[in-house]
Amino acid sequence: MQQQLTRQTDGRNNRPDDSLYIHRLTPGDLDRVRDHFLRLSPKSRRLRFGRPVSDEFLERYAEALFEAVSIVYGAEIDGVIRGVTEMRGDTTSWSRFAEAAVSVEDDYQDRGIGGALLKRLVQAAQNRGVSQLYMVCLRENHKMKHLAQKNEAILDYCVDEVEGRITDLHPSFASLFSEWFDEASDYVTSLMTPARK
């Protein structure tokens, strides 16, 4: 089932918001993911990666994203990826622990996109036997801490970082069916969508 979210108005400019399509990304989406990372503002880059990062760093990061054991979801609006969430396992397989991260472009924040992305990722984690999903963010990243708390994460504070741990993840019939249905719907949608340049 493709996840569609709509919002009547955007409080910052009072215009109707576009529909949001969340789906799993593949290596064929590499250019679009790279472009998403490059559109992040300096502040959003620092909050996402924990430090200021260059365009070259983001290009290398995007390329490595699909080479690792990972699952990547994108939030697409009008054919453009505006948010990305990712989960990484060990170098060759999934283990009991995995790391998660979320990025949403500045003009699309505070619309529920990060929460919708993380929801899909948590489901994917539990279906792969990951019992603990963790996220590390800067202490000042209130939006990420809020997302973690909405998912019942345990927050551990360090000097300048916070680690959120979503624990007790177990696959269920509902989670397995939901992911299967989402993936099948995404596939059918991709067949009916014109090829992107």
Short mmCIF file of C-alpha atoms in Angstrom, two decimals:
data_model
loop_
_atom_site.label_atom_id
_atom_site.label_comp_id
_atom_site.label_asym_id
_atom_site.label_seq_id
_atom_site.Cartn_x
_atom_site.Cartn_y
_atom_site.Cartn_z
CA MET A 1 0.00 0.00 0.00
CA GLN A 2 1.66 3.23 -1.02
CA GLN A 3 1.60 5.56 1.91
CA GLN A 4 -0.08 8.81 0.96
CA LEU A 5 -0.21 11.76 3.32
CA THR A 6 -1.88 15.03 2.55
CA ARG A 7 -2.15 18.22 4.51
CA GLN A 8 -4.57 21.01 3.80
CA THR A 9 -2.25 23.91 4.52
CA ASP A 10 1.34 24.60 5.27
CA GLY A 11 1.47 27.01 8.21
CA ARG A 12 4.54 28.81 6.88
CA ASN A 13 3.10 29.91 3.55
CA ASN A 14 -0.54 28.84 3.79
CA ARG A 15 -0.55 26.88 0.53
CA PRO A 16 -1.96 23.38 -0.05
CA ASP A 17 0.61 20.66 0.46
CA ASP A 18 1.26 18.06 -2.23
CA SER A 19 0.62 14.35 -1.75
CA LEU A 20 3.46 12.35 -0.31
CA TYR A 21 4.51 8.93 -1.63
CA ILE A 22 6.80 6.84 0.59
CA HIS A 23 8.51 3.86 -1.01
CA ARG A 24 11.65 1.76 -0.89
CA LEU A 25 14.57 3.07 -2.92
CA THR A 26 17.03 1.03 -4.99
CA PRO A 27 20.47 1.67 -6.54
CA GLY A 28 18.59 3.03 -9.56
CA ASP A 29 17.55 5.97 -7.34
CA LEU A 30 21.15 6.89 -6.48
CA ASP A 31 21.17 10.18 -8.41
CA ARG A 32 17.88 11.25 -6.83
CA VAL A 33 19.12 10.40 -3.31
CA ARG A 34 22.37 12.28 -3.93
CA ASP A 35 20.41 15.31 -5.15
CA HIS A 36 18.27 15.18 -1.99
CA PHE A 37 21.36 15.23 0.24
CA LEU A 38 22.85 18.11 -1.78
CA ARG A 39 19.67 20.17 -1.29
CA LEU A 40 19.96 19.96 2.53
CA SER A 41 20.87 23.31 4.10
CA PRO A 42 24.13 23.64 6.06
CA LYS A 43 22.14 23.41 9.31
CA SER A 44 20.23 20.29 8.20
CA ARG A 45 23.47 18.69 7.02
CA ARG A 46 25.09 19.31 10.40
CA LEU A 47 22.07 17.97 12.30
CA ARG A 48 21.85 14.87 10.06
CA PHE A 49 25.57 13.99 9.99
CA GLY A 50 26.64 15.46 13.35
CA ARG A 51 29.07 17.94 11.79
CA PRO A 52 29.36 20.25 8.78
CA VAL A 53 29.83 18.22 5.59
CA SER A 54 30.80 19.15 2.02
CA ASP A 55 29.08 18.34 -1.25
CA GLU A 56 31.87 15.84 -1.99
CA PHE A 57 31.19 14.04 1.30
CA LEU A 58 27.48 13.81 0.48
CA GLU A 59 28.17 12.43 -2.99
CA ARG A 60 30.44 9.71 -1.56
CA TYR A 61 27.93 8.96 1.21
CA ALA A 62 25.08 8.51 -1.28
CA GLU A 63 27.19 6.16 -3.41
CA ALA A 64 28.11 4.03 -0.38
CA LEU A 65 24.52 3.92 0.85
CA PHE A 66 23.44 1.25 -1.62
CA GLU A 67 26.69 -0.74 -1.39
CA ALA A 68 26.17 -1.60 2.28
CA VAL A 69 23.64 -3.93 3.86
CA SER A 70 20.95 -1.29 4.02
CA ILE A 71 17.31 -0.47 3.46
CA VAL A 72 16.47 3.00 2.17
CA TYR A 73 13.04 4.63 1.89
CA GLY A 74 12.27 7.89 0.16
CA ALA A 75 9.55 10.48 0.61
CA GLU A 76 8.62 11.66 -2.85
CA ILE A 77 6.59 14.74 -3.75
CA ASP A 78 5.85 15.43 -7.40
CA GLY A 79 8.54 12.97 -8.47
CA VAL A 80 11.27 14.55 -6.33
CA ILE A 81 12.73 12.86 -3.24
CA ARG A 82 12.37 15.31 -0.33
CA GLY A 83 13.15 12.95 2.56
CA VAL A 84 15.22 9.80 3.08
CA THR A 85 15.46 7.29 5.87
CA GLU A 86 17.97 4.49 6.00
CA MET A 87 18.83 1.49 8.13
CA ARG A 88 22.23 -0.16 8.06
CA GLY A 89 23.15 -3.60 9.30
CA ASP A 90 26.52 -5.30 9.60
CA THR A 91 28.82 -5.39 6.61
CA THR A 92 27.32 -8.59 5.18
CA SER A 93 24.02 -9.31 6.96
CA TRP A 94 21.37 -8.13 9.40
CA SER A 95 22.12 -8.60 13.07
CA ARG A 96 20.15 -7.86 16.22
CA PHE A 97 21.26 -4.21 16.07
CA ALA A 98 20.95 -1.67 13.26
CA GLU A 99 21.45 2.06 12.89
CA ALA A 100 18.76 4.36 11.50
CA ALA A 101 18.89 7.92 10.17
CA VAL A 102 16.38 10.38 8.70
CA SER A 103 16.80 13.51 6.60
CA VAL A 104 14.09 15.86 5.33
CA GLU A 105 14.71 18.99 3.28
CA ASP A 106 14.11 22.24 5.15
CA ASP A 107 11.01 23.38 3.24
CA TYR A 108 9.35 20.00 3.88
CA GLN A 109 10.00 19.65 7.61
CA ASP A 110 7.21 19.74 10.22
CA ARG A 111 4.73 18.01 7.90
CA GLY A 112 4.92 14.46 9.29
CA ILE A 113 7.33 13.22 6.62
CA GLY A 114 10.06 12.16 9.07
CA GLY A 115 7.55 10.26 11.20
CA ALA A 116 6.08 8.46 8.18
CA LEU A 117 9.56 7.50 6.96
CA LEU A 118 10.63 6.21 10.37
CA LYS A 119 7.43 4.19 10.72
CA ARG A 120 8.23 2.28 7.52
CA LEU A 121 11.81 1.76 8.68
CA VAL A 122 10.83 0.40 12.10
CA GLN A 123 8.53 -2.10 10.37
CA ALA A 124 11.37 -3.18 8.07
CA ALA A 125 13.69 -3.59 11.06
CA GLN A 126 11.33 -5.83 12.99
CA ASN A 127 10.73 -7.99 9.91
CA ARG A 128 14.48 -8.62 9.56
CA GLY A 129 15.00 -9.78 13.12
CA VAL A 130 16.54 -6.50 14.27
CA SER A 131 15.66 -6.30 17.94
CA GLN A 132 17.19 -2.88 18.57
CA LEU A 133 17.20 0.08 16.20
CA TYR A 134 19.36 2.97 17.30
CA MET A 135 19.78 6.55 16.15
CA VAL A 136 22.47 9.02 17.15
CA CYS A 137 21.89 12.75 16.86
CA LEU A 138 23.25 16.00 18.20
CA ARG A 139 21.79 17.06 21.52
CA GLU A 140 20.29 20.14 19.83
CA ASN A 141 18.40 18.07 17.23
CA HIS A 142 15.00 18.38 18.89
CA LYS A 143 13.09 17.09 15.86
CA MET A 144 15.01 13.81 15.80
CA LYS A 145 14.65 13.38 19.55
CA HIS A 146 10.91 13.97 19.17
CA LEU A 147 10.69 11.33 16.41
CA ALA A 148 12.59 8.85 18.59
CA GLN A 149 10.30 9.50 21.55
CA LYS A 150 7.19 9.06 19.37
CA ASN A 151 8.53 5.57 18.61
CA GLU A 152 9.06 4.83 22.32
CA ALA A 153 12.83 5.05 22.09
CA ILE A 154 15.01 5.09 25.16
CA LEU A 155 17.15 8.24 25.05
CA ASP A 156 20.70 8.26 26.47
CA TYR A 157 22.30 11.70 26.76
CA CYS A 158 26.02 12.24 26.35
CA VAL A 159 27.90 15.53 26.38
CA ASP A 160 26.89 16.67 22.89
CA GLU A 161 25.00 13.65 21.50
CA VAL A 162 21.86 11.68 22.19
CA GLU A 163 21.42 8.01 21.35
CA GLY A 164 17.88 6.80 20.88
CA ARG A 165 17.19 3.07 21.04
CA ILE A 166 13.95 1.52 19.84
CA THR A 167 13.90 -1.88 21.51
CA ASP A 168 11.74 -4.99 21.66
CA LEU A 169 11.15 -5.20 17.94
CA HIS A 170 9.62 -8.51 16.86
CA PRO A 171 8.09 -9.53 13.54
CA SER A 172 4.37 -10.24 13.54
CA PHE A 173 1.94 -11.45 10.91
CA ALA A 174 0.62 -7.90 10.60
CA SER A 175 4.09 -6.35 10.14
CA LEU A 176 5.16 -8.98 7.61
CA PHE A 177 1.93 -8.67 5.61
CA SER A 178 2.03 -4.88 5.73
CA GLU A 179 5.57 -4.73 4.36
CA TRP A 180 4.80 -7.32 1.68
CA PHE A 181 1.70 -5.39 0.63
CA ASP A 182 3.62 -2.07 0.58
CA GLU A 183 6.41 -3.58 -1.55
CA ALA A 184 3.92 -5.16 -3.97
CA SER A 185 2.02 -1.87 -4.29
CA ASP A 186 5.28 0.01 -4.87
CA TYR A 187 6.17 -2.43 -7.64
CA VAL A 188 2.82 -2.03 -9.37
CA THR A 189 3.07 1.75 -9.04
CA SER A 190 6.55 1.70 -10.58
CA LEU A 191 5.21 -0.23 -13.58
CA MET A 192 2.54 2.42 -14.16
CA THR A 193 4.87 5.42 -13.63
CA PRO A 194 6.74 6.81 -16.64
CA ALA A 195 10.51 6.24 -16.47
CA ARG A 196 12.41 9.09 -14.83
CA LYS A 197 15.33 10.73 -16.54
#
